[in-house]
Structure formats: C-alpha cells, structure tokens
C-alpha cells in the first residue's frame, strides 16, 4: 500500500470506513566528484551485503516487499503487519527552507470509495473541492507544530478518506492535542489545533466538549504509540536551527536599532517595515565587506530571528505592544454601512490598518450552490443558499506578484471560516440565495475576523433578519518566554511523559486583537467568532507544540470579552436589521397556478417560461403543487410577467365539463398504453389508459378492442386527477349501466328519455 512513499499507514475506523495516509519526503543529494561516487557505491554495496541476511529474515513472510520505499505500514483492528527499510540520505542546506517548514498537506476524497465514477469529461478525480482545501489546512495546522522547523526534507502528506462528515449537529469540533496523565485530570493535556463550527455554543459547554475530546484523544494516542513501537523506525536526523556563533555575533549589532524602532509607537505598518528594512540593508552592506560571506536568504533568516527575539523581549518585559497598546486592548475600530445605495447591502469594517469591504447580493433560489452527486455522497459539499467569498487582492499589502490567478488555498480557507461564523444565524426559510463578498482593502492582521464583522453589518444593512443580534470576531496571540530564546524545538523534541509535565513556560502573554507583526513574532493565531450568546466558529494555529488547557480556557475568556467589545461598536452603527429591503432588491412573489396548467409554461423545454424571462427578465419556476415562483428585478417587470402569464392561461383555457356527464369523444392517436381523444374539434387531447377502455376481464388494449383513429366513442367525465390535474375519462362505467341516462352529447340536439341505453350504444360501436 503506497510502497514508494516515504511512509504510509491505513487506519480502519470501522467496517465501512478507512483512511490511507502517505508521506513523501524530497531531499537534495550532495554533489560528488568521480572518486567520491566510486567510494559511495563501494560503501553502499558493502553495507547491503552485510545486511542481506538480516533483511531477508525480517521480511521472509512479506513476498511483496519493495526496496524503494523508506517505510510503510498497514494496520487494522485485529492485527498489525509492518515492514521497514532504512535509507540514509545525504543532504545540503537549502537556503529556501530557512523561512519555514516545507510541508504540504493534500486532502483528497476519492469517488471510488463510494463505488462511483466522476461525471466529468475525463471520468477521473480532477481537483480538490473547497471543503478538501479546508480539511487540508486543518490537518496541516495539526501536524506542523509537532515537526521541527529545521526538518530538511520537503514533505507532502496525502490523506484519502471515504467516510462522510457529520452534517446536522449544534457543534462540529475538530480537536488535535496530546493527552498526558490520567483521564479526567487535564493537568497535562495540550491543545495543538482547534477547528470549530457551532450554533452559538456557550463557553462552559464548549470547554466540556474539549475535555471530552481529550478522553478520546488518549485512546487514539495510545493506538498511535503502539503502532510506532511496532514499526520501530528511527526518526530523521535534523541539524540545529542555530546559526554559527560568528553570524549570531555579527547580527547582534542590530539589536539596539531594532529595539528603538519597535519602541517607537508612532510608526504604522508601512513606516515600521521600511525602517527595519533599512537596518537590514545597512547590515547586509557591512557583511559584504567581511572575509566570510553569506547568502542573502541566510542573512535574512538570521536578521528575522533577532527581530523576533527583540520584539518578544519587549512584550514580555514591558507588557506594551509596538503600537502602544496593552495586551488586552484593541486597535481603533470604525464601522460604516450603506456605502452604496445601489447594492443590496454593504458595510465597511476597519480595525487598525485592517479594512474589509463587504457587499450582499440577493438572487433567486436557483442561484444556490448545487454540488454534484458524488460530492454530496462523500459529504465534502452540500447545497448552499448562503455563500461567503473572501478576496485578498495584492494591493492590500502593497505588493505586485504576477497576474491574479483565482482564489488560493488561503483565500478559500479564510472564506470558509468566515462563512462558518455566519452560516447558522441565517434563517433557513429566507427566500433568497445570498452571496456575501468580502474584499480586503488593507491588511495588518486578522482580516478573516474583520470579514465576519463586516459581513454581519452588511447583512443587517440588506434587511436579512439574522437569528442573532450581530456576529463579531477577533484574533488572539500568544508570546511565551522560552520558545524563541532557547529554540522552538525544545517543546517538540522531548520524549517521555515526565518531560511533558512542565514543558510550557511559566511566563507568557496573551494578546487581544492580533496585529500582523505580532503574528510574525508570536506563537499562536487563535481566531474566535461568536455572538453575545456563544461561539459560532474558531480556528487555532500554533507554532509551538501545544498549549495547556488552562491557557486555552484563559484565551476563551479573553475572546468572549473581546467579542462583546466589538459587538457594542457594531450595534452603535446599526442596532438591528433594516425593517424593509432596499428598492434595488429583487422581488420574489408566489402566484397560484393549478397543477394541470403547469404544462402551459413548462412543456416543450419550458418554452413559454423562457420566453417570459427573455422579454421581462423575470425567472419563472415551480415552487410547490399549488404555486409558481416569480423572481423579478423590479415591480414593473413583475407586473409585465404576470400579465403575460394570465394571457397564456386565457388563450389555452380548457373547456369546462360537468362531472359524471357523458360526452362523445374522437380518437386522435393510439398508443400501447392507451389512446388520446378529443371531446370537440380542435380541443385539447385527453389521455385514456387501457384499463379505462373496457370493463371486460383480462388485459385489453385499443387494438384488441378494434378501435381506430377517427372513431367516435362515448365516455364519462370524472373531473381532474388530484395529483396531475389531468382530465379523467372512462368507458368502463358505461358498460355497467342498465337504466337510460340523459344524453349530453350535444347541446343543440334534442333527445328523448326513450332512447337506447348507453350499453346498447357501446355494443353498436364495438360491432361497428
């Protein structure tokens, strides 16, 4: 199973669900000269010959082993079968890896897991859905904090599940963590990643869910530890992240200048960045004159590290931030709604130098997002009548980086997070499809939560009656004392439960309303959104290997108070939804139309309905058995469409017939299942099934009864079908009638009561 991968494992969660995880590590081979290549080959041959017996004995039961993979594992509930092979890699330092961990997580849901074939042109799984991207980011945030930053191999993790996610619950929580110690104590439970969506979940109930989640984490963690013990593969060796003592000493001369800039509270994002860049450029010119030279990526990495160190020391020692705020203070917040009257709804939310413009667009129910059948079965996507699209243009950070190529993973992830925060406060019976577009005009941290605030106000401005009185969001940060000074890997590489007990520093600082530079230097980005009644969405991203539950609870409490602060400012701008929608909002109106009249609009490929839309701009759709829906851009178009519909109904109005009366019908067409007849010349065709043609036993059809096109029949009328609205005619009742009945064949003809009975007439017609 995935034997060419660097590592793989199959986890069977139950009889029907399985997950395949694979890891691929790319490495850089050292460049060798001819003599070194020969020596390398000879050394490898010697090592292989000395280990052949051992390897063959270890894998004697595994005839399908592959020599090219590093390791793989297959596990199930009943047994564990493992194979392993160790390869030593020689590598060189890659300057591009100094800026962060080269890790990519790719979550894909396979249609073959459902036994289905994708219905695209190539009939193969082509691309990741937005939900796949969101899951990939969740897994990435769970794994990244546990891997050393100096891990030198480019790594890709592919997860291929077949199970369907839960759709209907008041809380959808994904929790990643490490549980150390006895169940219920919680003293050594560390939260690594949180992704949450909920219906205004109270803080106390949410903490209970977290604690219950750690009870389950202990079970899973135990299984993982047993699996790791069974495969017994040695971890990759990593070098220290520390730069050479010479480089550390030379970069330390910049500390004073950096500290002076960071303590100057009058700087904004742009001026501070320019000042720090000037310091770097001056130091780089100085380093170019030194005998030992370094590449610019290495110089930038060393300079970034000393900048982070200075910033963290300022925060921990003074408690004040680079813009002069205390740890629990917000940047200035400005709110404005109804910016453009032509729009259905609009709002601008600015927090410091983060600014988001949100616009609301209403459309017909047919404009809702409809995923394909396979995506629905996989649970990856579902029908959505509310969509939030997050846009982060390059000008938001004053950058130019090529042409715009559509939404990237970050934009998709931020948009889905903001959508989760607002989704459950939209009324389910709201008649319109809503698209909320949030465009970042200026970015200095937490633009996704600014999108939540702007989106909530824009929905109020459009007149959507939200189930809550506004939704607000903010981001929290964290600075710890030792994670940067003594190396961030200290919290990641410890072994054994005893070393985990006191691994989190005693001195730390929580930051409310995280700014961009603080996110750069800090250990946590914790986004929280909610209402005055509870939380609706969360996302936590850590750079250290977990935070204790105590610190997590403290962050939740800080987030709760921060949400209340932002909500008060939003209510001051727009306290409640607009009582009436704007004149520019389209009109939705239901029009009563019996089921039997629907074909007038929707037959022949809905020709008449499309004709009305082409001439008036009004979309006509079937709402239920008794109504059709008209979606009009304005009242004038609506009235014009209604007049066209009424005219069509009058032109094609059916003749009214008396229930139980007898009529003369002419056969127009004969088919296998029955016949089409007309009760008057040029009248509407009415269908009569074979079962209504004769009361005689056995299966009969028009041909066996001797009917021909153009023949006259006597039929009885029984009104309209309650489901289809079609006329109902039959001949069976006539064959069972003995007494004479009144003849209603023609209004102009005079008939006496002494005429022959309908049975006699039927016999004559049959004989004829």
XYZ file of C-alpha atoms in Angstrom:
768
model
C 0.000 0.000 0.000
C 1.718 3.187 -1.233
C 5.101 1.491 -1.078
C 7.022 4.133 -2.974
C 6.017 6.713 -0.412
C 8.368 7.648 2.373
C 5.753 6.427 4.805
C 2.149 5.253 4.730
C -0.496 3.836 7.019
C -4.044 2.564 6.644
C -6.445 3.164 9.541
C -9.706 1.210 9.623
C -12.108 3.103 11.872
C -14.912 0.559 11.411
C -16.135 -1.973 8.876
C -17.059 0.631 6.247
C -14.588 3.472 6.778
C -10.867 3.530 6.032
C -8.248 6.240 5.758
C -4.984 5.990 3.842
C -2.227 8.397 4.843
C 1.024 8.729 2.923
C 4.126 10.848 3.425
C 6.565 11.824 0.687
C 9.889 13.432 1.593
C 12.033 15.038 -1.098
C 15.696 15.544 -0.335
C 18.709 17.116 -2.010
C 21.567 14.748 -2.799
C 25.089 16.006 -2.197
C 27.053 16.664 -5.400
C 30.015 14.250 -5.510
C 33.051 14.059 -7.732
C 34.070 10.864 -9.568
C 36.231 9.457 -6.773
C 33.591 10.139 -4.147
C 30.930 8.453 -6.325
C 33.038 5.293 -6.635
C 33.700 5.282 -2.895
C 29.973 5.831 -2.205
C 28.978 2.886 -4.429
C 31.530 0.556 -2.833
C 30.411 1.561 0.663
C 26.727 1.005 -0.196
C 27.484 -2.429 -1.689
C 29.387 -3.415 1.447
C 26.553 -2.284 3.689
C 23.928 -4.069 1.584
C 25.901 -7.357 1.525
C 26.307 -7.286 5.315
C 22.570 -6.719 5.847
C 21.095 -9.045 3.228
C 20.576 -11.991 5.574
C 19.003 -9.807 8.220
C 16.617 -8.136 5.765
C 15.562 -11.422 4.162
C 14.841 -12.937 7.557
C 12.822 -9.898 8.632
C 10.692 -9.890 5.505
C 10.545 -13.613 4.836
C 6.730 -13.577 5.167
C 6.362 -10.482 3.005
C 6.954 -11.567 -0.569
C 5.689 -8.259 -1.976
C 8.176 -6.017 -0.223
C 9.523 -3.097 -2.231
C 13.106 -1.892 -1.906
C 12.412 1.681 -2.919
C 10.318 2.943 -0.060
C 11.621 4.241 3.251
C 8.833 2.641 5.239
C 5.198 1.743 5.089
C 2.632 0.337 7.447
C -0.715 -1.391 7.113
C -2.855 -1.552 10.237
C -6.327 -2.782 11.059
C -8.361 -3.545 14.161
C -7.347 -7.176 14.516
C -3.659 -7.279 13.594
C -0.680 -5.186 12.627
C 1.699 -6.095 9.848
C 4.691 -3.848 9.295
C 7.727 -3.725 7.086
C 10.546 -1.258 7.169
C 13.684 -0.287 5.326
C 16.092 2.428 6.333
C 17.889 4.688 3.874
C 20.492 7.224 4.932
C 20.205 10.492 2.991
C 22.984 12.934 2.423
C 21.769 16.461 2.045
C 22.958 20.018 1.778
C 21.475 23.085 3.399
C 18.783 24.701 1.295
C 18.503 28.432 1.805
C 14.836 28.395 0.782
C 13.961 26.216 3.783
C 15.136 28.807 6.314
C 11.869 30.715 6.213
C 9.605 27.879 7.351
C 8.753 24.197 7.352
C 8.476 22.822 3.761
C 5.276 20.863 4.451
C 2.273 20.404 2.170
C -0.898 18.556 3.188
C -3.188 17.450 0.374
C -6.574 16.049 1.445
C -8.448 14.260 -1.345
C -11.744 12.407 -1.257
C -11.934 9.618 -3.799
C -15.137 8.809 -5.660
C -14.005 5.189 -5.937
C -14.556 4.877 -2.190
C -18.271 5.171 -2.972
C -18.159 2.906 -5.972
C -18.969 5.822 -8.263
C -17.352 7.253 -11.389
C -16.859 11.039 -11.581
C -19.204 12.566 -14.142
C -16.681 14.928 -15.736
C -15.267 14.649 -19.240
C -12.213 12.597 -18.186
C -14.139 10.443 -15.649
C -11.449 10.872 -13.012
C -10.951 12.768 -9.731
C -9.750 16.082 -11.121
C -9.476 18.727 -8.399
C -9.934 19.418 -4.727
C -13.188 20.967 -3.578
C -13.274 23.926 -1.204
C -14.029 21.506 1.619
C -10.982 19.401 0.687
C -8.857 22.548 0.932
C -10.351 23.334 4.349
C -9.605 19.808 5.615
C -6.057 20.048 4.234
C -5.485 23.231 6.219
C -6.888 21.610 9.377
C -4.514 18.651 9.052
C -1.605 20.981 8.264
C -2.219 23.018 11.420
C -2.371 19.797 13.458
C 0.921 18.415 12.138
C 3.088 21.484 11.573
C 3.660 22.414 15.257
C 4.971 18.890 16.006
C 7.661 18.894 13.278
C 10.997 20.642 13.923
C 11.377 23.843 11.932
C 14.772 22.702 10.706
C 13.389 19.478 9.202
C 15.295 19.493 5.879
C 13.041 17.329 3.685
C 10.233 18.735 1.602
C 7.231 16.766 2.817
C 3.803 16.093 1.365
C 1.068 14.286 3.266
C -1.915 12.916 1.338
C -4.984 11.726 3.238
C -7.601 9.764 1.307
C -10.747 9.116 3.400
C -14.001 7.542 2.360
C -16.257 8.450 5.282
C -18.906 11.164 5.285
C -18.697 14.028 7.747
C -21.466 14.799 10.185
C -23.829 17.422 8.782
C -26.516 18.069 11.371
C -25.290 18.986 14.825
C -25.125 22.036 17.052
C -21.321 21.711 17.258
C -18.758 20.460 14.766
C -15.385 20.365 16.519
C -12.064 19.086 15.220
C -9.525 18.862 18.039
C -5.852 17.885 17.869
C -3.781 17.551 21.017
C -1.625 15.415 23.257
C -3.022 13.859 26.424
C -0.540 13.024 29.165
C -1.510 11.604 32.522
C -4.688 10.084 33.944
C -8.143 10.551 32.496
C -10.084 13.492 33.901
C -7.101 15.292 35.429
C -6.418 17.551 32.471
C -3.234 18.955 34.031
C -1.059 17.767 31.150
C -3.470 17.981 28.225
C -2.082 20.168 25.464
C -4.236 21.646 22.693
C -2.436 21.711 19.329
C -5.197 22.643 16.898
C -8.875 23.605 17.075
C -11.328 23.981 14.197
C -14.899 24.623 15.340
C -18.293 25.484 13.858
C -21.329 25.822 16.077
C -24.740 27.298 16.731
C -23.868 29.861 19.406
C -22.209 27.341 21.744
C -21.776 28.596 25.298
C -18.235 28.799 26.664
C -18.814 26.320 29.530
C -20.343 23.722 27.211
C -17.521 24.192 24.737
C -14.886 23.556 27.424
C -16.749 20.369 28.393
C -16.583 19.234 24.777
C -12.830 19.902 24.720
C -12.345 17.832 27.881
C -14.419 15.002 26.440
C -12.362 15.232 23.267
C -9.173 14.640 25.236
C -10.671 11.452 26.667
C -10.955 10.195 23.092
C -7.518 11.561 22.181
C -5.973 9.322 24.866
C -7.436 6.265 23.137
C -6.210 7.301 19.694
C -2.849 8.414 21.060
C -2.346 5.026 22.677
C -3.030 3.268 19.380
C -0.569 5.534 17.582
C 2.116 4.883 20.202
C 1.606 1.127 19.879
C 1.881 1.413 16.114
C 5.065 3.486 16.396
C 6.527 0.908 18.762
C 5.621 -1.893 16.357
C 7.211 -0.344 13.267
C 10.241 0.835 15.256
C 11.658 3.199 12.662
C 14.310 5.695 13.693
C 13.438 9.359 13.230
C 15.169 11.510 10.679
C 18.207 13.332 11.980
C 17.898 17.103 11.931
C 20.529 19.740 12.434
C 20.288 22.610 14.875
C 18.435 25.742 13.846
C 21.117 27.871 15.457
C 23.317 29.870 13.121
C 27.056 29.877 13.511
C 28.392 31.774 16.563
C 30.155 34.157 14.195
C 26.909 35.068 12.390
C 24.977 35.375 15.662
C 27.583 37.762 16.992
C 27.548 39.883 13.858
C 23.766 40.153 13.667
C 23.524 41.092 17.346
C 24.837 44.570 16.490
C 21.371 45.296 15.034
C 19.514 44.668 18.320
C 19.691 48.228 19.577
C 18.464 49.801 16.352
C 15.629 47.274 16.022
C 14.553 47.829 19.625
C 14.452 51.594 19.110
C 12.152 51.218 16.100
C 9.844 48.725 17.832
C 9.501 51.012 20.852
C 8.577 53.974 18.661
C 4.784 53.793 18.872
C 4.180 56.436 16.204
C 5.132 54.010 13.417
C 2.475 52.343 11.319
C 2.904 49.081 9.415
C 4.494 50.659 6.344
C 6.884 53.044 8.076
C 7.963 50.399 10.588
C 8.627 47.911 7.810
C 10.659 50.442 5.841
C 12.719 51.379 8.896
C 13.517 47.740 9.704
C 14.352 47.047 6.053
C 16.785 49.986 6.057
C 18.561 48.477 9.072
C 18.854 45.144 7.275
C 20.198 46.700 4.087
C 22.827 48.629 6.022
C 23.882 45.484 7.900
C 23.984 43.475 4.656
C 26.349 46.017 3.075
C 28.521 45.722 6.169
C 28.535 41.907 5.884
C 29.521 42.088 2.210
C 32.846 43.640 3.275
C 33.619 40.726 5.635
C 36.022 37.950 4.594
C 33.374 35.288 5.162
C 30.282 35.921 3.057
C 26.759 34.543 3.474
C 23.894 34.287 1.000
C 21.063 36.792 1.332
C 18.485 34.142 2.421
C 20.738 33.155 5.331
C 21.300 36.803 6.263
C 17.549 37.496 6.131
C 16.788 34.431 8.256
C 19.336 35.496 10.903
C 18.007 39.067 10.866
C 14.385 37.871 11.152
C 15.331 35.721 14.125
C 16.970 38.581 16.013
C 13.991 40.833 15.161
C 11.573 38.293 16.643
C 13.752 37.932 19.729
C 13.845 41.684 20.356
C 10.090 42.015 19.823
C 9.274 39.140 22.179
C 11.565 40.520 24.874
C 9.864 43.923 24.671
C 6.422 42.336 25.037
C 7.349 40.102 27.965
C 9.364 42.698 29.832
C 7.147 45.774 29.412
C 3.690 44.355 28.628
C 3.259 47.055 25.981
C 2.978 46.394 22.263
C 4.712 48.107 19.359
C 1.702 50.376 18.731
C 1.448 51.382 22.405
C -1.448 49.099 23.347
C -1.652 46.927 26.431
C -2.053 43.198 25.942
C -5.864 43.283 26.242
C -6.546 46.424 24.201
C -7.997 46.739 20.688
C -6.850 48.883 17.828
C -9.246 51.722 16.861
C -12.403 50.310 15.245
C -14.561 52.108 12.686
C -17.828 50.820 11.226
C -19.970 52.114 8.372
C -22.975 50.693 6.496
C -24.956 51.535 3.355
C -21.934 52.790 1.446
C -23.501 52.255 -1.980
C -27.260 52.575 -2.277
C -27.488 50.539 -5.479
C -26.116 47.485 -3.682
C -28.484 45.193 -1.815
C -26.340 45.674 1.295
C -22.849 46.964 2.103
C -20.602 47.629 5.084
C -17.040 48.710 5.818
C -15.208 47.458 8.907
C -11.799 48.822 9.872
C -9.684 47.664 12.806
C -6.370 49.466 12.868
C -4.849 49.002 9.433
C -7.073 46.027 8.556
C -10.006 47.109 6.411
C -12.678 44.940 4.761
C -15.499 45.947 2.407
C -18.449 43.544 2.443
C -21.290 43.522 -0.084
C -24.524 41.490 -0.150
C -26.164 40.220 -3.326
C -29.587 38.553 -3.427
C -30.574 36.178 -6.205
C -33.175 33.539 -6.930
C -33.191 30.159 -5.153
C -31.950 28.601 -8.403
C -28.668 30.533 -7.956
C -27.778 28.450 -4.896
C -24.631 26.311 -4.995
C -25.502 22.754 -6.061
C -22.647 20.226 -5.741
C -22.522 17.169 -7.940
C -23.918 13.847 -6.731
C -20.538 12.365 -5.816
C -19.533 15.389 -3.720
C -22.819 15.088 -1.831
C -22.322 11.376 -1.190
C -18.793 11.983 0.060
C -20.082 14.693 2.380
C -17.475 17.092 1.036
C -20.007 19.665 -0.127
C -23.693 20.370 0.210
C -26.263 22.700 -1.235
C -25.686 26.250 -0.046
C -28.079 29.182 -0.207
C -25.587 31.339 1.711
C -22.068 31.805 0.371
C -19.233 33.984 1.655
C -16.376 34.681 -0.746
C -13.171 36.144 0.693
C -10.887 38.111 -1.610
C -7.344 39.179 -0.748
C -6.009 41.303 -3.637
C -2.308 42.081 -3.857
C -2.815 45.778 -3.273
C -3.999 45.013 0.291
C -0.323 44.594 1.242
C 1.094 46.954 -1.384
C 2.559 44.086 -3.405
C 2.682 43.035 -7.042
C 3.187 39.329 -7.611
C 2.093 38.493 -11.146
C -1.421 38.297 -12.559
C -4.386 37.324 -10.421
C -4.932 33.580 -10.823
C -8.108 32.971 -8.805
C -8.573 32.099 -5.160
C -5.660 30.354 -3.474
C -5.839 27.947 -0.536
C -5.516 30.754 1.984
C -8.407 32.733 0.493
C -10.609 29.639 0.318
C -9.788 28.717 3.921
C -10.398 32.220 5.289
C -13.659 32.471 3.371
C -14.931 29.150 4.698
C -14.029 30.157 8.257
C -15.959 33.433 7.983
C -18.845 31.574 6.334
C -18.996 29.129 9.239
C -19.178 32.043 11.672
C -22.269 33.484 9.953
C -23.945 30.425 8.440
C -26.048 29.370 11.427
C -27.560 32.793 12.087
C -29.156 32.955 8.608
C -32.864 31.952 8.766
C -33.452 28.642 6.998
C -36.672 29.918 5.418
C -35.088 33.043 3.941
C -36.348 33.074 0.336
C -33.243 34.468 -1.406
C -29.859 32.990 -2.220
C -27.239 35.207 -0.528
C -23.714 35.900 -1.736
C -21.571 37.842 0.717
C -18.383 39.148 -0.921
C -15.671 40.327 1.493
C -12.785 42.175 -0.140
C -9.731 43.076 1.912
C -8.720 46.654 1.119
C -5.923 46.860 3.691
C -4.286 44.092 5.710
C -2.477 44.168 9.013
C -3.706 41.010 10.703
C -6.999 39.194 11.303
C -8.748 40.063 8.050
C -10.861 36.883 8.225
C -12.415 38.034 11.509
C -12.832 41.539 10.100
C -14.775 39.865 7.282
C -17.110 38.331 9.868
C -17.803 41.754 11.399
C -18.233 43.492 8.033
C -20.399 40.642 6.757
C -22.716 40.773 9.773
C -23.262 44.515 9.349
C -23.804 44.156 5.588
C -26.479 41.524 6.227
C -28.181 43.905 8.661
C -27.973 46.663 6.062
C -29.622 44.411 3.465
C -32.505 43.550 5.757
C -31.729 39.889 6.491
C -33.407 39.051 9.844
C -30.480 37.275 11.484
C -31.250 34.880 14.321
C -28.689 36.725 16.458
C -28.074 40.415 17.030
C -24.733 40.527 15.156
C -21.725 38.223 14.910
C -18.225 39.532 15.693
C -14.749 38.042 15.516
C -11.219 38.721 16.689
C -7.799 37.071 16.765
C -5.765 36.311 19.885
C -1.993 35.883 20.039
C 0.454 34.312 22.467
C 4.055 35.076 23.422
C 5.967 32.577 25.545
C 9.231 33.166 27.329
C 11.427 30.306 26.154
C 10.076 29.106 22.850
C 12.210 31.547 20.851
C 15.188 32.249 23.120
C 16.042 28.607 23.714
C 14.778 27.269 20.399
C 11.257 26.452 19.443
C 12.134 22.763 19.112
C 12.532 22.406 22.856
C 8.792 21.879 23.151
C 8.721 19.488 20.219
C 11.553 17.020 20.670
C 11.132 15.981 24.291
C 10.490 12.307 24.939
C 8.567 10.562 27.682
C 5.627 11.688 29.752
C 7.744 13.187 32.549
C 9.323 15.725 30.212
C 5.883 16.982 29.197
C 4.744 17.965 32.667
C 6.477 21.325 32.895
C 7.315 21.969 29.274
C 5.119 25.065 28.917
C 6.857 28.239 30.189
C 5.548 29.838 33.351
C 5.768 33.288 31.781
C 3.562 34.020 28.830
C 1.436 36.837 27.472
C -1.932 36.654 25.686
C -2.548 39.363 23.085
C -6.012 40.629 22.145
C -6.620 41.778 18.565
C -3.503 40.310 16.980
C -1.662 42.541 14.501
C 0.435 41.324 11.588
C 3.854 41.903 13.169
C 2.725 40.135 16.360
C 1.598 37.156 14.301
C 5.064 37.114 12.706
C 6.826 37.032 16.084
C 4.286 35.139 18.200
C 3.430 31.533 18.946
C -0.322 31.477 18.296
C -3.030 32.814 15.988
C -6.383 31.989 17.594
C -9.405 33.262 15.647
C -12.702 33.359 17.571
C -16.129 34.425 16.271
C -19.460 34.470 18.031
C -22.468 36.339 19.353
C -23.436 37.559 22.801
C -24.897 34.074 23.432
C -21.996 31.871 22.351
C -19.314 30.915 19.836
C -20.044 30.200 16.176
C -16.564 29.495 14.764
C -12.946 29.045 15.883
C -9.585 28.283 14.341
C -6.312 27.955 16.238
C -2.895 27.894 14.594
C 0.177 27.251 16.782
C 3.906 27.460 16.203
C 4.681 25.576 19.411
C 3.683 22.012 20.236
C 0.506 22.744 22.144
C -0.808 24.940 24.943
C -2.201 23.658 28.277
C -5.943 23.564 28.853
C -5.523 26.251 31.498
C -4.101 28.690 28.951
C -6.755 27.638 26.422
C -9.548 28.447 28.892
C -7.938 31.804 29.589
C -7.848 32.525 25.855
C -11.545 31.626 25.530
C -12.422 34.016 28.339
C -10.360 36.777 26.699
C -12.078 36.058 23.395
C -15.536 36.247 24.963
C -14.899 39.690 26.433
C -13.323 40.838 23.158
C -16.381 39.777 21.162
C -18.633 41.792 23.482
C -16.442 44.869 22.950
C -16.664 44.616 19.153
C -20.408 43.847 19.238
C -21.074 47.062 21.166
C -19.371 49.132 18.449
C -21.232 47.314 15.680
C -24.589 47.826 17.408
C -23.840 51.528 17.707
C -23.594 51.734 13.897
C -26.597 49.511 13.043
C -28.501 48.106 16.042
C -30.937 45.879 14.128
C -31.656 44.660 10.585
C -33.188 47.108 8.143
C -37.002 46.759 8.514
C -37.537 46.811 4.756
C -35.227 45.766 1.980
C -33.908 48.360 -0.447
C -35.686 49.183 -3.671
C -32.824 47.608 -5.619
C -33.519 44.176 -4.114
C -35.232 41.725 -6.491
C -38.832 40.719 -5.789
C -39.941 37.157 -5.063
C -43.682 36.514 -5.383
C -45.722 33.329 -5.374
C -48.541 33.007 -7.905
C -51.251 30.387 -7.601
C -51.430 28.099 -10.614
C -53.142 24.690 -10.581
C -51.015 21.708 -11.432
C -52.907 20.958 -14.667
C -51.978 24.406 -16.008
C -48.233 23.973 -15.391
C -47.574 22.410 -18.809
C -48.642 25.663 -20.452
C -45.483 27.245 -19.024
C -43.067 24.335 -18.753
C -43.825 21.992 -21.664
C -41.536 21.857 -24.726
C -38.454 22.586 -22.659
C -40.204 25.333 -20.654
C -40.558 27.370 -23.844
C -43.146 29.839 -22.504
C -41.314 30.285 -19.178
C -38.083 31.103 -21.039
C -39.984 33.439 -23.338
C -41.295 35.373 -20.315
C -37.774 35.588 -18.840
C -36.334 36.817 -22.156
C -38.929 39.577 -22.535
C -39.281 40.709 -18.909
C -36.205 39.467 -17.046
C -38.457 37.556 -14.616
C -37.475 33.974 -13.760
C -40.432 31.591 -13.527
C -40.003 28.377 -11.527
C -42.208 25.765 -9.894
C -42.441 26.302 -6.134
C -44.925 23.620 -4.977
C -48.095 21.836 -6.113
C -50.211 24.974 -5.876
C -47.815 27.843 -6.698
C -45.189 29.029 -9.115
C -42.426 31.451 -8.100
C -41.704 34.710 -9.903
C -38.283 36.296 -9.361
C -38.323 39.835 -10.773
C -35.656 42.565 -10.788
C -38.281 45.271 -10.145
C -42.075 45.741 -9.738
C -42.556 46.826 -13.352
C -41.038 43.608 -14.695
C -43.096 41.562 -12.239
C -46.387 43.113 -13.398
C -45.477 42.599 -17.049
C -44.678 38.916 -16.433
C -47.949 38.366 -14.568
C -49.910 39.855 -17.468
C -48.128 37.536 -19.912
C -48.935 34.502 -17.765
C -52.591 35.487 -17.434
C -52.824 35.944 -21.204
C -51.342 32.494 -21.808
C -53.820 30.934 -19.400
C -56.788 32.601 -21.148
C -55.615 31.630 -24.619
C -55.221 27.996 -23.654
C -58.094 27.724 -21.212
C -59.782 24.291 -21.153
C -63.464 23.684 -21.817
C -65.407 23.177 -18.585
C -67.103 19.782 -18.337
C -69.819 18.511 -15.991
C -68.758 15.837 -13.513
C -70.438 12.485 -14.253
C -71.768 13.592 -17.641
C -71.397 11.591 -20.889
C -69.635 13.007 -23.924
C -68.802 11.979 -27.446
C -65.015 11.708 -27.982
C -62.949 11.201 -31.136
C -59.822 9.043 -31.130
C -56.832 11.141 -32.160
C -53.936 8.764 -31.505
C -53.490 5.141 -30.422
C -50.513 4.057 -28.313
C -49.538 0.885 -26.444
C -50.686 2.203 -23.093
C -53.897 3.883 -24.178
C -55.419 6.430 -26.520
C -55.566 10.200 -26.973
C -59.049 11.589 -27.572
C -60.636 14.993 -28.146
C -64.079 15.987 -26.859
C -64.532 18.677 -29.504
C -62.994 19.622 -32.805
C -59.543 21.072 -32.254
C -59.862 20.632 -28.499
C -57.154 19.594 -26.069
C -56.083 15.973 -26.245
C -57.054 13.853 -23.236
C -55.366 10.583 -22.320
C -57.368 7.423 -21.572
C -55.479 4.412 -20.231
C -56.173 0.891 -21.493
C -57.629 -0.041 -18.106
C -60.379 2.590 -18.624
C -61.350 1.440 -22.124
C -63.237 -1.736 -21.189
C -64.659 -3.454 -18.119
C -64.048 -6.886 -19.616
C -61.640 -9.111 -17.635
C -58.091 -9.611 -18.817
C -55.548 -7.258 -20.280
C -57.003 -5.220 -23.142
C -55.616 -2.544 -25.437
C -57.052 -0.287 -28.117
C -56.014 -2.595 -30.974
C -57.550 -5.717 -29.432
C -60.784 -3.819 -28.848
C -60.869 -2.832 -32.500
C -60.519 0.925 -32.061
C -59.254 3.063 -34.902
C -58.124 6.654 -35.295
C -61.115 8.911 -36.031
C -63.618 6.587 -34.361
C -66.298 8.137 -32.120
C -66.615 6.901 -28.533
C -68.966 7.573 -25.643
C -67.079 8.408 -22.433
C -67.958 9.567 -18.928
C -66.181 12.510 -17.290
C -64.848 12.171 -13.691
C -63.188 15.509 -13.092
C -59.448 16.125 -12.757
C -56.751 13.955 -11.175
C -55.847 15.403 -7.762
C -52.140 14.973 -8.366
C -51.634 15.820 -12.037
C -54.727 17.946 -12.723
C -55.394 15.988 -15.938
C -58.947 15.261 -17.140
C -60.210 11.748 -16.288
C -62.366 9.865 -18.838
C -63.566 6.245 -18.789
C -65.756 3.774 -20.707
C -65.881 1.112 -18.013
C -68.820 2.626 -16.130
C -70.913 2.810 -19.272
C -70.737 -0.944 -19.752
C -72.194 -1.479 -16.282
C -75.177 0.892 -16.640
C -78.649 -0.557 -17.442
C -81.074 2.388 -16.911
C -81.145 5.108 -19.531
C -79.304 8.315 -18.808
C -79.629 11.825 -20.067
C -77.745 12.360 -23.319
C -75.377 15.326 -23.156
C -73.595 14.607 -26.431
C -74.637 17.881 -27.991
C -76.393 20.937 -26.695
C -78.191 21.539 -29.998
C -79.644 18.032 -30.387
C -82.939 17.042 -28.782
C -83.037 13.575 -27.194
C -85.894 11.799 -25.514
C -85.684 9.576 -22.496
C -86.857 6.595 -24.592
C -83.523 6.324 -26.462
C -81.429 3.220 -26.181
C -79.260 2.800 -23.117
C -75.539 3.639 -23.252
C -74.816 -0.111 -23.102
C -76.693 -0.608 -26.391
C -74.781 2.268 -27.940
C -71.441 0.816 -26.790
C -72.351 -2.596 -28.250
C -73.197 -0.963 -31.567
C -69.898 0.986 -31.571
C -67.935 -2.179 -30.794
C -69.688 -4.157 -33.529
C -69.144 -1.301 -35.967
